[in-house]
XYZ file of C-alpha atoms in Angstrom:
294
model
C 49.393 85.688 80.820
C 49.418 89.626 80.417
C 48.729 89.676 77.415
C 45.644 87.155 77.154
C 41.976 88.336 76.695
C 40.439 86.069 79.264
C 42.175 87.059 82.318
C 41.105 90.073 84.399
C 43.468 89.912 87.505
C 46.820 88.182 87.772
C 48.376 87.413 91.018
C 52.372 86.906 91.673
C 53.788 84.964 94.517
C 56.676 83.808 95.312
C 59.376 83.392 98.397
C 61.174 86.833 96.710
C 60.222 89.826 96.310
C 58.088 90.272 93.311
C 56.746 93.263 93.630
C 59.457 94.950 90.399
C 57.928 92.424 88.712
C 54.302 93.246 89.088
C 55.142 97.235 88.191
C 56.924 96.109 85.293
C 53.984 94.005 83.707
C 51.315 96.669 84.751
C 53.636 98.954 82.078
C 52.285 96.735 79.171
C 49.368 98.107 77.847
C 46.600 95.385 78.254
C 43.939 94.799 80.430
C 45.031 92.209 83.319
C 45.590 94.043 86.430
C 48.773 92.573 88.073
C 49.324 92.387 91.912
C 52.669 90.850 93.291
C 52.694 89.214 97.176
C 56.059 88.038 98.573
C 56.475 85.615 101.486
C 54.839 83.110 103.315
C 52.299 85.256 105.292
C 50.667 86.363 101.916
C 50.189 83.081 100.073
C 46.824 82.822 101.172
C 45.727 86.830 100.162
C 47.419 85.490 96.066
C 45.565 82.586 96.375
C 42.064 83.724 97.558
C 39.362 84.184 94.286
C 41.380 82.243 92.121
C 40.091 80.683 89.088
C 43.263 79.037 87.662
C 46.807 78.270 89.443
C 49.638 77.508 87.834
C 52.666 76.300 89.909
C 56.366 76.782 87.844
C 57.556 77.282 91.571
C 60.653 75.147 92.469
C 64.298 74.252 91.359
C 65.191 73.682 87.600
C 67.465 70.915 86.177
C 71.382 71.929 86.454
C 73.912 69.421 83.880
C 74.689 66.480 85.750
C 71.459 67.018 88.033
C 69.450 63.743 88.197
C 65.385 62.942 88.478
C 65.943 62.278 92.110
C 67.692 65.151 92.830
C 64.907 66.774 91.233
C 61.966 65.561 92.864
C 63.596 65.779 96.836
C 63.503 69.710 96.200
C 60.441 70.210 94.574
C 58.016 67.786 95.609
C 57.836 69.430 99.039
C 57.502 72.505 97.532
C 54.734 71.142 95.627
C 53.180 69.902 98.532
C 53.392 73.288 100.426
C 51.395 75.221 97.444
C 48.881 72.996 97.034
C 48.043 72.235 100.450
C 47.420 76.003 100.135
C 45.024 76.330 96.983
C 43.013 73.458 98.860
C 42.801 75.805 102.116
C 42.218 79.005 99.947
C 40.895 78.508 96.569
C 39.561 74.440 96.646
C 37.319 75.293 93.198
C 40.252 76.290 91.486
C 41.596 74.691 88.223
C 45.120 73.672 89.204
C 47.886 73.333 86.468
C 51.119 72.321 87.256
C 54.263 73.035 85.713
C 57.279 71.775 87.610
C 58.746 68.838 87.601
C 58.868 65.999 87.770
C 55.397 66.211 86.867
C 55.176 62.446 86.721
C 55.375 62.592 90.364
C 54.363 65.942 91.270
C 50.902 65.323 89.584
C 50.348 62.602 92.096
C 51.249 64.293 94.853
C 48.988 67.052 94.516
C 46.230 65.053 94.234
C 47.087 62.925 97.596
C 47.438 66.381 99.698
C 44.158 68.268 97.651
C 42.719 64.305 99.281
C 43.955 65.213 102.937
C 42.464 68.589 102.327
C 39.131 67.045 101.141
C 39.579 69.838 97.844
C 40.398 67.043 95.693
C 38.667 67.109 92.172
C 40.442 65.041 89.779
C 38.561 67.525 86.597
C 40.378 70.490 88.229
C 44.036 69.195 88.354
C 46.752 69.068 85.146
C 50.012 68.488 84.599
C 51.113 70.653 81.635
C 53.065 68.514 79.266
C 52.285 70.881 76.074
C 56.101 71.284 76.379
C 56.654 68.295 74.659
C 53.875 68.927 72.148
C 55.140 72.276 70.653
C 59.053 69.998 70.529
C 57.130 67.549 68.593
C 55.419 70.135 66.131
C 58.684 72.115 65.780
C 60.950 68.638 65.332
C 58.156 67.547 62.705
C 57.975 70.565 60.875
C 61.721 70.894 60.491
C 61.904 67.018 59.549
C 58.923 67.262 56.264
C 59.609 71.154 55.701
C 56.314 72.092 57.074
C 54.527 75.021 58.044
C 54.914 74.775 62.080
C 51.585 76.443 62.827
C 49.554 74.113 60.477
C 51.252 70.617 62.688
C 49.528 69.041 65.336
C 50.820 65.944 66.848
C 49.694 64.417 69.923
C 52.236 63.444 72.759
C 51.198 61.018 75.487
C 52.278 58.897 78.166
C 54.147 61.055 80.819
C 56.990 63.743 80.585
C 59.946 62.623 81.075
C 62.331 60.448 79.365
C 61.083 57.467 77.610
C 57.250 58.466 79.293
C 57.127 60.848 76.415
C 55.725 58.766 73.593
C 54.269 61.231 70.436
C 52.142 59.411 68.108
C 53.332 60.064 65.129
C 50.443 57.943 63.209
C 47.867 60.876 64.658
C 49.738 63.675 63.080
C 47.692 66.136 61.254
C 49.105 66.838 58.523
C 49.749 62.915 57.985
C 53.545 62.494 57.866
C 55.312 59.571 56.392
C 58.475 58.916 57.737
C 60.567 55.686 57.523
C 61.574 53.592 60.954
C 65.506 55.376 61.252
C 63.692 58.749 61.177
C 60.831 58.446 63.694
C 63.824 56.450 66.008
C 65.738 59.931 65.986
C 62.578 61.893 66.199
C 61.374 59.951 69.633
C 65.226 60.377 71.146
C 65.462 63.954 70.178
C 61.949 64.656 71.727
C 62.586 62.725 74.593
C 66.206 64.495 75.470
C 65.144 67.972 74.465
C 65.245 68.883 77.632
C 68.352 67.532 78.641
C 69.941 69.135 75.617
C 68.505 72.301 76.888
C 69.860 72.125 80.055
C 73.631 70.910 78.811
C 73.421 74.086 76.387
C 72.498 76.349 79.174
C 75.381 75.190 80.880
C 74.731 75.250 84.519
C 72.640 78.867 84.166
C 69.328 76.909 84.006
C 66.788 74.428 81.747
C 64.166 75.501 79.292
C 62.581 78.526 80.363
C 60.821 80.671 77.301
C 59.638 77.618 75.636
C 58.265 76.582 79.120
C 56.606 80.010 78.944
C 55.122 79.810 76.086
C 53.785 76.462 76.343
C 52.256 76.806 79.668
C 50.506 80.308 78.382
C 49.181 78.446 76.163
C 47.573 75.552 77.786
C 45.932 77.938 80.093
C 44.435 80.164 77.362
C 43.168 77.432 76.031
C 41.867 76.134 79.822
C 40.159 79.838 80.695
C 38.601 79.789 76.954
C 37.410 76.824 77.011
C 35.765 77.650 80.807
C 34.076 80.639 79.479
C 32.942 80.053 76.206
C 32.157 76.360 76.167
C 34.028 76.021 72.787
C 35.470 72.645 72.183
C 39.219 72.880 73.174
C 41.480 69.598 73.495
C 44.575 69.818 74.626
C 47.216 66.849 75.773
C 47.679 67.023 79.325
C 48.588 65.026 82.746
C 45.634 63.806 84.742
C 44.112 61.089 86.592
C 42.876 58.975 83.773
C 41.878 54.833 83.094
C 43.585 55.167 79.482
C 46.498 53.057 80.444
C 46.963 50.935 83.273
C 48.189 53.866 85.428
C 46.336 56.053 87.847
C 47.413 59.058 85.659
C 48.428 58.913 82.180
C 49.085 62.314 79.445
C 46.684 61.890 76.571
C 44.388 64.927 74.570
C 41.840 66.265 76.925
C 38.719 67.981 76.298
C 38.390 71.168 78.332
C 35.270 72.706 79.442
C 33.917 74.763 82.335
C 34.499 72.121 84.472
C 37.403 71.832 83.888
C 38.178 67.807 82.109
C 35.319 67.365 80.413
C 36.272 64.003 78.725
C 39.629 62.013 78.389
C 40.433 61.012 75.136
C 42.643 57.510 74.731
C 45.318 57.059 72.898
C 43.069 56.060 69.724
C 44.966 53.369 67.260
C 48.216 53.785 67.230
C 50.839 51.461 65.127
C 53.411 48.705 66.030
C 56.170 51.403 66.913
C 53.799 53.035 69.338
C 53.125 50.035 70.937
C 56.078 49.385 71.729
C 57.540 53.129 73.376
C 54.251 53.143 75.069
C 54.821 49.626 76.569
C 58.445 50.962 77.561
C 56.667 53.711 78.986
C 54.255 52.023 81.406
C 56.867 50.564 84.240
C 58.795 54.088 84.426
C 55.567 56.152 85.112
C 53.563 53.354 87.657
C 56.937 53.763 89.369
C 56.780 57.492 89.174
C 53.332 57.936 89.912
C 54.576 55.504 92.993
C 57.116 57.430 93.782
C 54.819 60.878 94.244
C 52.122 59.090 96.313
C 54.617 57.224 98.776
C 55.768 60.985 99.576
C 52.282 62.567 99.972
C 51.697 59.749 102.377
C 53.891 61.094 104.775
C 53.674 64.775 104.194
C-alpha cells in the first residue's frame, strides 16, 4: 500500500511493536506517509480518519491445523478490531483478510450491528486470493499471457466454497471435463499446498499481499474517481440462498455499488456451486452463533 497513488497516510497497528516497520517503509521513496501504533491503548488513535481498513490481523494455518482451530483464534480477534472501527471510524470501508473469511465476514457484520456502524456497502471479504490462483492455474494450463486472464471465482473461500467459473473466462478457454476437475481441486487446495510447503513456518503470505493490495487499489480508485471497477469479493448479498455469498462486485464511492450474480454458468458449475451452498450456510452459521455471544 506504499507504493499506491491513492493513499496519502497509512496507519500500522498491531499487538507488537511496529514502529521498525513504519521507519523502514517511510525509506521508500513515494508519497504515503506511514505512522506505526503498538498496543491496545492506541488502536483507537490508528483507527481515527480512516477511509479503508484492512484486517490480515490473526493466526495463519500451520500443517495439520484444521478450520476450527482456525476460527477459535481469530474470530475473537476479529471481533475485537471491528468492534473498534465501529467505535472509531463507523464510515469506513472495511476489508477483511483473515480467515476464515466465511465466518469472519459474518461476524463483523453482527458486532458493526451491536455497534449500530453496520453498512453492509462498506464491508468485504477479500477473496481475490483465489482469483489471481485461478488466472495463474489458467494461464499455465492454455499457455496464456497471465495479465490478459480474467476469471471470476465465487461462492466462498475455502475448500469446496471456492467455485471459479470457468465458462466466464475472458479469454474463453476450452478445456475438457478431466482438466477443469484438476483445475477446481488445485484451486481449491492451493492453500493447503502452501501451507504443507511452508512446512510449519507459515501459509501464503506474498501472494496474500499482493492480492489484498490489489483489491484495495482498486476499492480507493474506484471511491475517488467513480470509474467502473468490479472486483469478486465477500459480502452480504441475495445471489445465492445465503446471507453472504463471493461474486464480482461493482465498486464505487460508496463503497458496493451493485452485486453482480453469478450470470449463466454450465452443468459443471452447477453442480460445485450446489456442493458449495451447505458448507458456507453452515459457515456463515457458524460466524453469527459467535457474534451472538461476543
Amino acid at each position: 500500500m506504499k507504493n499506491s497513488l491513492h493513499v496519502t497516510e497509512l496507519s500500522l497497528y498491531d499487538i507488537a511493536n511496529v514502529a521498525g516497520v513504519a521507519a523502514d517503509l517511510n525509506h521508500i521513496e513515494t508519497h504515503p506517509k506511514v505512522i506505526g501504533y503498538t498496543g491496545q491503548e492506541n488502536l483507537s488513535t490508528a483507527l481515527v480518519g480512516a477511509k479503508v481498513v484492512l484486517i490480515a490481523a490473526g493466526v495463519s494455518r500451520r500443517p495439520g491445523m484444521s478450520r476450527d482451530d482456525l476460527f477459535d483464534k481469530n474470530a475473537p480477534i476479529v471481533a475485537d478490531l471491528v468492534r473498534a472501527c465501529g467505535k472509531s471510524c463507523p464510515e469506513a470501508m472495511i476489508c477483511l483478510i483473515t480467515n476464515p473469511i466465511n465466518s469472519t465476514v459474518p461476524i463483523a457484520a453482527e458486532i458493526l450491528k451491536k455497534e449500530e456502524a453496520y453498512n453492509p456497502k462498506r464491508l468485504f471479504g477479500i477473496t481475490t486470493l483465489d482469483i489471481i490462483r485461478t488466472n495463474t492455474f489458467i494461464a499455465q494450463a492454455k499457455d496464456l499471457d497471465v495479465s490478459k486472464v480474467s476469471c471470476p471465482v465465487v461462492g466462498g473461500h475455502s475448500g469446496s466454497t471456492i467455485v471459479p467459473i470457468f465458462s466466464q473466462c475472458n479469454p474463453a478457454v476450452a478445456l475438457p471435463r478431466r482438466v477443469l476437475e484438476e483445475l477446481v481441486a488445485r484451486i481449491q487446495n492451493a492453500g493447503t499446498d502452501v501451507v504443507n510447503l511452508k512446512a510449519g513456518e507459515g501459509s501464503s503470505t506474498l501472494a496474500m499481499a499482493y492480492a489484498g493490495a490489489r483489491f484495495a487499489n482498486s476499492l480507493l480508485h474506484a471511491m475517488k474517481s467513480r470509474a467502473e471497477i468490479v472486483e469478486c469479493a465477500f459480502v452480504e448479498s441475495e445471489v445465492a440462498e445465503t446471507d453472504f455469498f463471493a461474486s464480482p462486485v461493482l465498486l464505487g464511492p460508496n463503497g458496493v455499488e451493485k452485486v453482480f450474480g453469478t450470470g449463466n454458468v454450465n452443468k459443471y458449475e452447477t453442480e460445485l456451486l450446489k456442493n458449495a451452498i451447505p458448507e458456507l450456510k453452515k459457515n456463515i452459521q457458524r460466524g453469527k452463533d459467535f457474534a451472538a455471544t461476543y
